[in-house]
CSV table of N, CA, C and O in Angstrom, one decimal:
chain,number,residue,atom,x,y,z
A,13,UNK,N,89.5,-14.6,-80.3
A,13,UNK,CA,90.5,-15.7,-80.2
A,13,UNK,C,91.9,-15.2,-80.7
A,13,UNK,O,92.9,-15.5,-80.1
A,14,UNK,N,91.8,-14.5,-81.6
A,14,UNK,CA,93.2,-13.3,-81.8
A,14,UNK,C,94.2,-13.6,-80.9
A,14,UNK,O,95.2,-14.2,-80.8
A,15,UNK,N,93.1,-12.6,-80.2
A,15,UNK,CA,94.0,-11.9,-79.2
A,15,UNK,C,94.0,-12.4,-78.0
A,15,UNK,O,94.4,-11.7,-77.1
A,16,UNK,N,93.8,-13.7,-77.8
A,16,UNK,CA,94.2,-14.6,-76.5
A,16,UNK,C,95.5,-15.0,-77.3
A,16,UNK,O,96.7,-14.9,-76.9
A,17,UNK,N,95.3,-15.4,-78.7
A,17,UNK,CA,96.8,-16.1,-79.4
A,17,UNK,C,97.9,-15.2,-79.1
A,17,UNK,O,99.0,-15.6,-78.7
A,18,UNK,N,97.7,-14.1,-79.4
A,18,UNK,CA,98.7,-13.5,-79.5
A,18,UNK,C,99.3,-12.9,-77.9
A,18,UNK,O,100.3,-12.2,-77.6
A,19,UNK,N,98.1,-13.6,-76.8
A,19,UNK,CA,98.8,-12.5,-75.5
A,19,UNK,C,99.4,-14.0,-75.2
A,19,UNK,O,100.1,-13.9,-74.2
A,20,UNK,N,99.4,-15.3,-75.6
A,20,UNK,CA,100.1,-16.3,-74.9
A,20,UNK,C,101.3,-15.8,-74.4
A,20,UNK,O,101.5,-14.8,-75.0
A,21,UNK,N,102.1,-16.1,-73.7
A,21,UNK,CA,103.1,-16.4,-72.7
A,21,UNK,C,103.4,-14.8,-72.4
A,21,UNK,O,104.5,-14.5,-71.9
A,22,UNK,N,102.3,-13.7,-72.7
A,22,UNK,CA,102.5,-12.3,-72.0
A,22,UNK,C,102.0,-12.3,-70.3
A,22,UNK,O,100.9,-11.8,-70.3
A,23,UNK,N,102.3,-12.6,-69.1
A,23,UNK,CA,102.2,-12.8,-68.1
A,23,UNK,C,101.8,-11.4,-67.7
A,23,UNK,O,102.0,-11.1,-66.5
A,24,UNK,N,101.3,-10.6,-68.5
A,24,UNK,CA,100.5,-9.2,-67.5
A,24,UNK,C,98.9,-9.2,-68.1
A,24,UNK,O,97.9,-8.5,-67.8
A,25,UNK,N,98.8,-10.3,-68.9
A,25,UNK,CA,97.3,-10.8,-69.6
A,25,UNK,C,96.8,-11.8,-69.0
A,25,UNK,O,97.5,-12.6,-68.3
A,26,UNK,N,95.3,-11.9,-69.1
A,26,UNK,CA,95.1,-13.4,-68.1
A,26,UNK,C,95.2,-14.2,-69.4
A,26,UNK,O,95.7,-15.3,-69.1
A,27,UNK,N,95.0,-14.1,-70.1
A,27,UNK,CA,95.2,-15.4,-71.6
A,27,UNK,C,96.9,-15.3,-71.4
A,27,UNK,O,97.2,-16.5,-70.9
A,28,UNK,N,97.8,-14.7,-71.4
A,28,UNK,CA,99.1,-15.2,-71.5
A,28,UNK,C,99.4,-15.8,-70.2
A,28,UNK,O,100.2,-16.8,-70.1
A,29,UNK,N,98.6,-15.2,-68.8
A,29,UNK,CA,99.4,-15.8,-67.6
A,29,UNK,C,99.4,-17.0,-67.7
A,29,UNK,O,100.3,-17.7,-67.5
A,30,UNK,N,97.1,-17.6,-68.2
A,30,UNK,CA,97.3,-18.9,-67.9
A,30,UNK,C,97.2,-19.8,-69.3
A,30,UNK,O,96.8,-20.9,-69.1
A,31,UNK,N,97.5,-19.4,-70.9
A,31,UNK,CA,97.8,-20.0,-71.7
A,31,UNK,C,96.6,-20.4,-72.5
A,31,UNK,O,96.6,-21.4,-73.2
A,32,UNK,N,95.3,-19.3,-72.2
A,32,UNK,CA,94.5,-19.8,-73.0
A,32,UNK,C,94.3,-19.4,-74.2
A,32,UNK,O,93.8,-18.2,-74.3
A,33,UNK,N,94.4,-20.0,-75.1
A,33,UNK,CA,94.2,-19.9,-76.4
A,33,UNK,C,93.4,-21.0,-77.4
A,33,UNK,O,93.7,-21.2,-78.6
A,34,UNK,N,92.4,-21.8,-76.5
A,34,UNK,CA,92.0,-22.6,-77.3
A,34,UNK,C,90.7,-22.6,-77.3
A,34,UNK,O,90.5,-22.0,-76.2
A,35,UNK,N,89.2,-23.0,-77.9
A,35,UNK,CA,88.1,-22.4,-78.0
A,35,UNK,C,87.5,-23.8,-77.9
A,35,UNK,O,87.5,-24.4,-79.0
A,36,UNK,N,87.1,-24.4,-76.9
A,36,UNK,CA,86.4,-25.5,-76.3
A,36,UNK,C,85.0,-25.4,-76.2
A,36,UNK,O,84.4,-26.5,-76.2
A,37,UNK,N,84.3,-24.1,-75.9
A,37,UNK,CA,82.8,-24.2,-75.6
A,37,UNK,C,82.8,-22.9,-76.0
A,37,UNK,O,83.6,-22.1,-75.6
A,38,UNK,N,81.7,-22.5,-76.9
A,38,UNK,CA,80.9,-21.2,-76.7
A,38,UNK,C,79.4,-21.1,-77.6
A,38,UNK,O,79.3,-21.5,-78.7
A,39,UNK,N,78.1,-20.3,-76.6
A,39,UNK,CA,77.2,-20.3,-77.1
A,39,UNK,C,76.7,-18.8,-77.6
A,39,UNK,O,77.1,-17.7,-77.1
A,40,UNK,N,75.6,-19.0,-78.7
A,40,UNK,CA,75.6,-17.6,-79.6
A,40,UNK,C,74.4,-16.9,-78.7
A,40,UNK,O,73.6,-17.5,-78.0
A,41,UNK,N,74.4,-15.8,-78.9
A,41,UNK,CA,73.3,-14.7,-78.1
A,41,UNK,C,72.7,-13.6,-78.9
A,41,UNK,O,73.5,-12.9,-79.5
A,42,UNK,N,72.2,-13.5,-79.0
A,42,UNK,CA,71.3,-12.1,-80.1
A,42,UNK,C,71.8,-11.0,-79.4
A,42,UNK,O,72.7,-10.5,-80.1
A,43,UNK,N,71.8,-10.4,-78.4
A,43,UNK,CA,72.0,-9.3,-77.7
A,43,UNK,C,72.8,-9.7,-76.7
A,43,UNK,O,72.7,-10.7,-76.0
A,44,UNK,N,73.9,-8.3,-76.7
A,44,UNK,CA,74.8,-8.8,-76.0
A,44,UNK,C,74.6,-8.7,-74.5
A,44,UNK,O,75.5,-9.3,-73.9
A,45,UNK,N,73.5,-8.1,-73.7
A,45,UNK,CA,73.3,-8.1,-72.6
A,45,UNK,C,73.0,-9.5,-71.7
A,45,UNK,O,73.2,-9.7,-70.5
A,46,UNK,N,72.4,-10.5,-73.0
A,46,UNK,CA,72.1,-11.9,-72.8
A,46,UNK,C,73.1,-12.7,-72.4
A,46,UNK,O,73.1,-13.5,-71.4
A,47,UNK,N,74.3,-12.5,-73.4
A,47,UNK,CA,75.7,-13.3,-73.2
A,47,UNK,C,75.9,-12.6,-72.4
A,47,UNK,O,75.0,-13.0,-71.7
A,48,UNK,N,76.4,-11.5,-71.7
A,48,UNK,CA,76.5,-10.6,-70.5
A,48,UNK,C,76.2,-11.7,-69.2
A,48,UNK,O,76.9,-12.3,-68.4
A,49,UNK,N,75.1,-11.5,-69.3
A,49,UNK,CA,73.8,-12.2,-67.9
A,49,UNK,C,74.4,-13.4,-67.9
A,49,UNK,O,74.5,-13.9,-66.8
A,50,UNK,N,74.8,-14.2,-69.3
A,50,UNK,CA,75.4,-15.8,-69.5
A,50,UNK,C,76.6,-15.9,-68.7
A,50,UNK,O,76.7,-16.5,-67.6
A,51,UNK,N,77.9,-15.1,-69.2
A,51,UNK,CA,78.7,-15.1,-68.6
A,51,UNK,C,79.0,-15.0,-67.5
A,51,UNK,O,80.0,-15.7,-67.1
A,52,UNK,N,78.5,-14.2,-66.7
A,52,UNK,CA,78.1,-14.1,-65.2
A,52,UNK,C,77.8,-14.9,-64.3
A,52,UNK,O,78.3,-15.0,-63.2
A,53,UNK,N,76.8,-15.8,-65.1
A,53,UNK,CA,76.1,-16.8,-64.2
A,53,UNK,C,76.9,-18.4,-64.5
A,53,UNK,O,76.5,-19.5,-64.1
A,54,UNK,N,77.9,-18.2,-65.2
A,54,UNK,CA,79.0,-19.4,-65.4
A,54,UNK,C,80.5,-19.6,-64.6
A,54,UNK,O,81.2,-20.5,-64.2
A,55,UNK,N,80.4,-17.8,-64.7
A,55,UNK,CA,81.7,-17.8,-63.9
A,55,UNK,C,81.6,-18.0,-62.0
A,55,UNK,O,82.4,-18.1,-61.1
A,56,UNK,N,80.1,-17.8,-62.1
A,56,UNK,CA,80.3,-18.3,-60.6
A,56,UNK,C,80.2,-19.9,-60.5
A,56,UNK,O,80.5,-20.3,-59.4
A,57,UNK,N,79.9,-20.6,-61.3
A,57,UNK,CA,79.7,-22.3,-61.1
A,57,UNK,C,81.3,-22.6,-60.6
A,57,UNK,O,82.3,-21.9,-60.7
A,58,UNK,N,81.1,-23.5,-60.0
A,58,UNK,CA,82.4,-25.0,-59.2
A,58,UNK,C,82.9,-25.1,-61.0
A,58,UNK,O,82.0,-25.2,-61.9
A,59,UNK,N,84.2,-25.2,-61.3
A,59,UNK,CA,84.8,-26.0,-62.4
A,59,UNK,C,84.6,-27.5,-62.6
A,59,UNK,O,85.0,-28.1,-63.6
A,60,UNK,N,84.0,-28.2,-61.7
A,60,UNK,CA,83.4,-29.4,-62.2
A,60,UNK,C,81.9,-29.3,-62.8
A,60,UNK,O,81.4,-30.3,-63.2
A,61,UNK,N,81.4,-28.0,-62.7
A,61,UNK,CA,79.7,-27.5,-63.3
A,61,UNK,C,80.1,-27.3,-64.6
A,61,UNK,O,79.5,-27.7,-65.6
A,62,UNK,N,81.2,-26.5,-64.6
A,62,UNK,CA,81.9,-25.7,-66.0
A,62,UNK,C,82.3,-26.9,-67.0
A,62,UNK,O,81.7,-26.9,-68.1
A,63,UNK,N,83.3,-27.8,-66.6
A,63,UNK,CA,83.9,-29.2,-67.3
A,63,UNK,C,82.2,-30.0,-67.7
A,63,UNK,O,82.1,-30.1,-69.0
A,64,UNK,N,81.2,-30.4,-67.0
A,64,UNK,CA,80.4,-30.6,-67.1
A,64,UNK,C,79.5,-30.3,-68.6
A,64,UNK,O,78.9,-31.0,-69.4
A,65,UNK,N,79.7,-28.8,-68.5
A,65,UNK,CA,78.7,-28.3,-69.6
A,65,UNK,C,79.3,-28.2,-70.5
A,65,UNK,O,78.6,-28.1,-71.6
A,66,UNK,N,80.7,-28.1,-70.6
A,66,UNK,CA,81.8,-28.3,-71.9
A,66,UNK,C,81.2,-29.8,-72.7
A,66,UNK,O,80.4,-30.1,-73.6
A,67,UNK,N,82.1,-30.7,-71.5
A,67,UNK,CA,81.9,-32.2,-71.9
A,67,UNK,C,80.1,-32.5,-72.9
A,67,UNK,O,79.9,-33.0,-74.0
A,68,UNK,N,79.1,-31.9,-71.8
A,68,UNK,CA,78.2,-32.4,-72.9
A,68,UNK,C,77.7,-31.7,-74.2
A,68,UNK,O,76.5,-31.8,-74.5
A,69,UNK,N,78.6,-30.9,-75.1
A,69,UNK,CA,78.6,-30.2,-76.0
A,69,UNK,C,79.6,-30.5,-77.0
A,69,UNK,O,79.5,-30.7,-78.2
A,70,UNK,N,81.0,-30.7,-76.0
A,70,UNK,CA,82.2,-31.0,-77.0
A,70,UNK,C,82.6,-32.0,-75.7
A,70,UNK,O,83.0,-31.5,-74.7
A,71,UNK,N,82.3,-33.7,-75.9
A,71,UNK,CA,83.1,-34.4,-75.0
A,71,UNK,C,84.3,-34.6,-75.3
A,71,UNK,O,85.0,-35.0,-74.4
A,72,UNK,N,84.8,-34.5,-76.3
A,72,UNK,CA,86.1,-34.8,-76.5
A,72,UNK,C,87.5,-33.6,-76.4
A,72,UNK,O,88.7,-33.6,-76.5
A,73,UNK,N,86.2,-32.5,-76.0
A,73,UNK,CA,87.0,-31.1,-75.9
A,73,UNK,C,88.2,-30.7,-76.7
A,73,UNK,O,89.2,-30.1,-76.4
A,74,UNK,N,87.7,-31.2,-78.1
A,74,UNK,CA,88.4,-31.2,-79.2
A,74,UNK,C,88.2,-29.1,-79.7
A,74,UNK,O,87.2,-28.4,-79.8
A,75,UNK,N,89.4,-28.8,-80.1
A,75,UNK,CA,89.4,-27.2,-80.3
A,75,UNK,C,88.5,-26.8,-81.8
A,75,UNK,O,88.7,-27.3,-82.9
A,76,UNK,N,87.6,-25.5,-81.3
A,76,UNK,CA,86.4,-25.3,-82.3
A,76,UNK,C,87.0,-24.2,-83.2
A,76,UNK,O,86.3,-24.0,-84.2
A,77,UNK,N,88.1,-23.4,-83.0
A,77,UNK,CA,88.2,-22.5,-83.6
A,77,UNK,C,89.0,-23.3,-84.6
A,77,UNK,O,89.6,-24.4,-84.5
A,78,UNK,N,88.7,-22.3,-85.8
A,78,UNK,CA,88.9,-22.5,-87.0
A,78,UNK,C,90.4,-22.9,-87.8
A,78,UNK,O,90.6,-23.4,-88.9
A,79,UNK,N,91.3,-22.7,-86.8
A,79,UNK,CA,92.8,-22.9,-87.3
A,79,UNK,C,93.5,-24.1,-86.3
A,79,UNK,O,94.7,-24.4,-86.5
């Protein structure tokens, strides 16, 4: 989360191009090959699958990171 903060408005980063710096959804994994296989199989969903599985976790899509 750092380092999305700090690449905001750096337009050669994808966290600075599109301004993400806020921590809405994420789930824990024992090994990292698991969140691997996770991430994969999320980034191909429609953004209304994605908003979807946000909302029923954090409906208020209120920010989880710590600051």
């Amino acid at each position: 989360m750092d380092e999305h903060f700090q690449n905001a408005g750096k337009p050669k980063t994808f966290a600075g191009r599109y301004n993400i710096h806020i921590l809405v959804y994420w789930e824990r994994f024992q090994y990292i090959n698991l969140a691997i296989d996770r991430e994969k199989e999320i980034k191909k969903w429609r953004r209304a699958k994605k908003d979807m599985l946000i909302a029923s976790i954090n409906p208020t899509w209120a920010a989880l990171d710590p600051d």
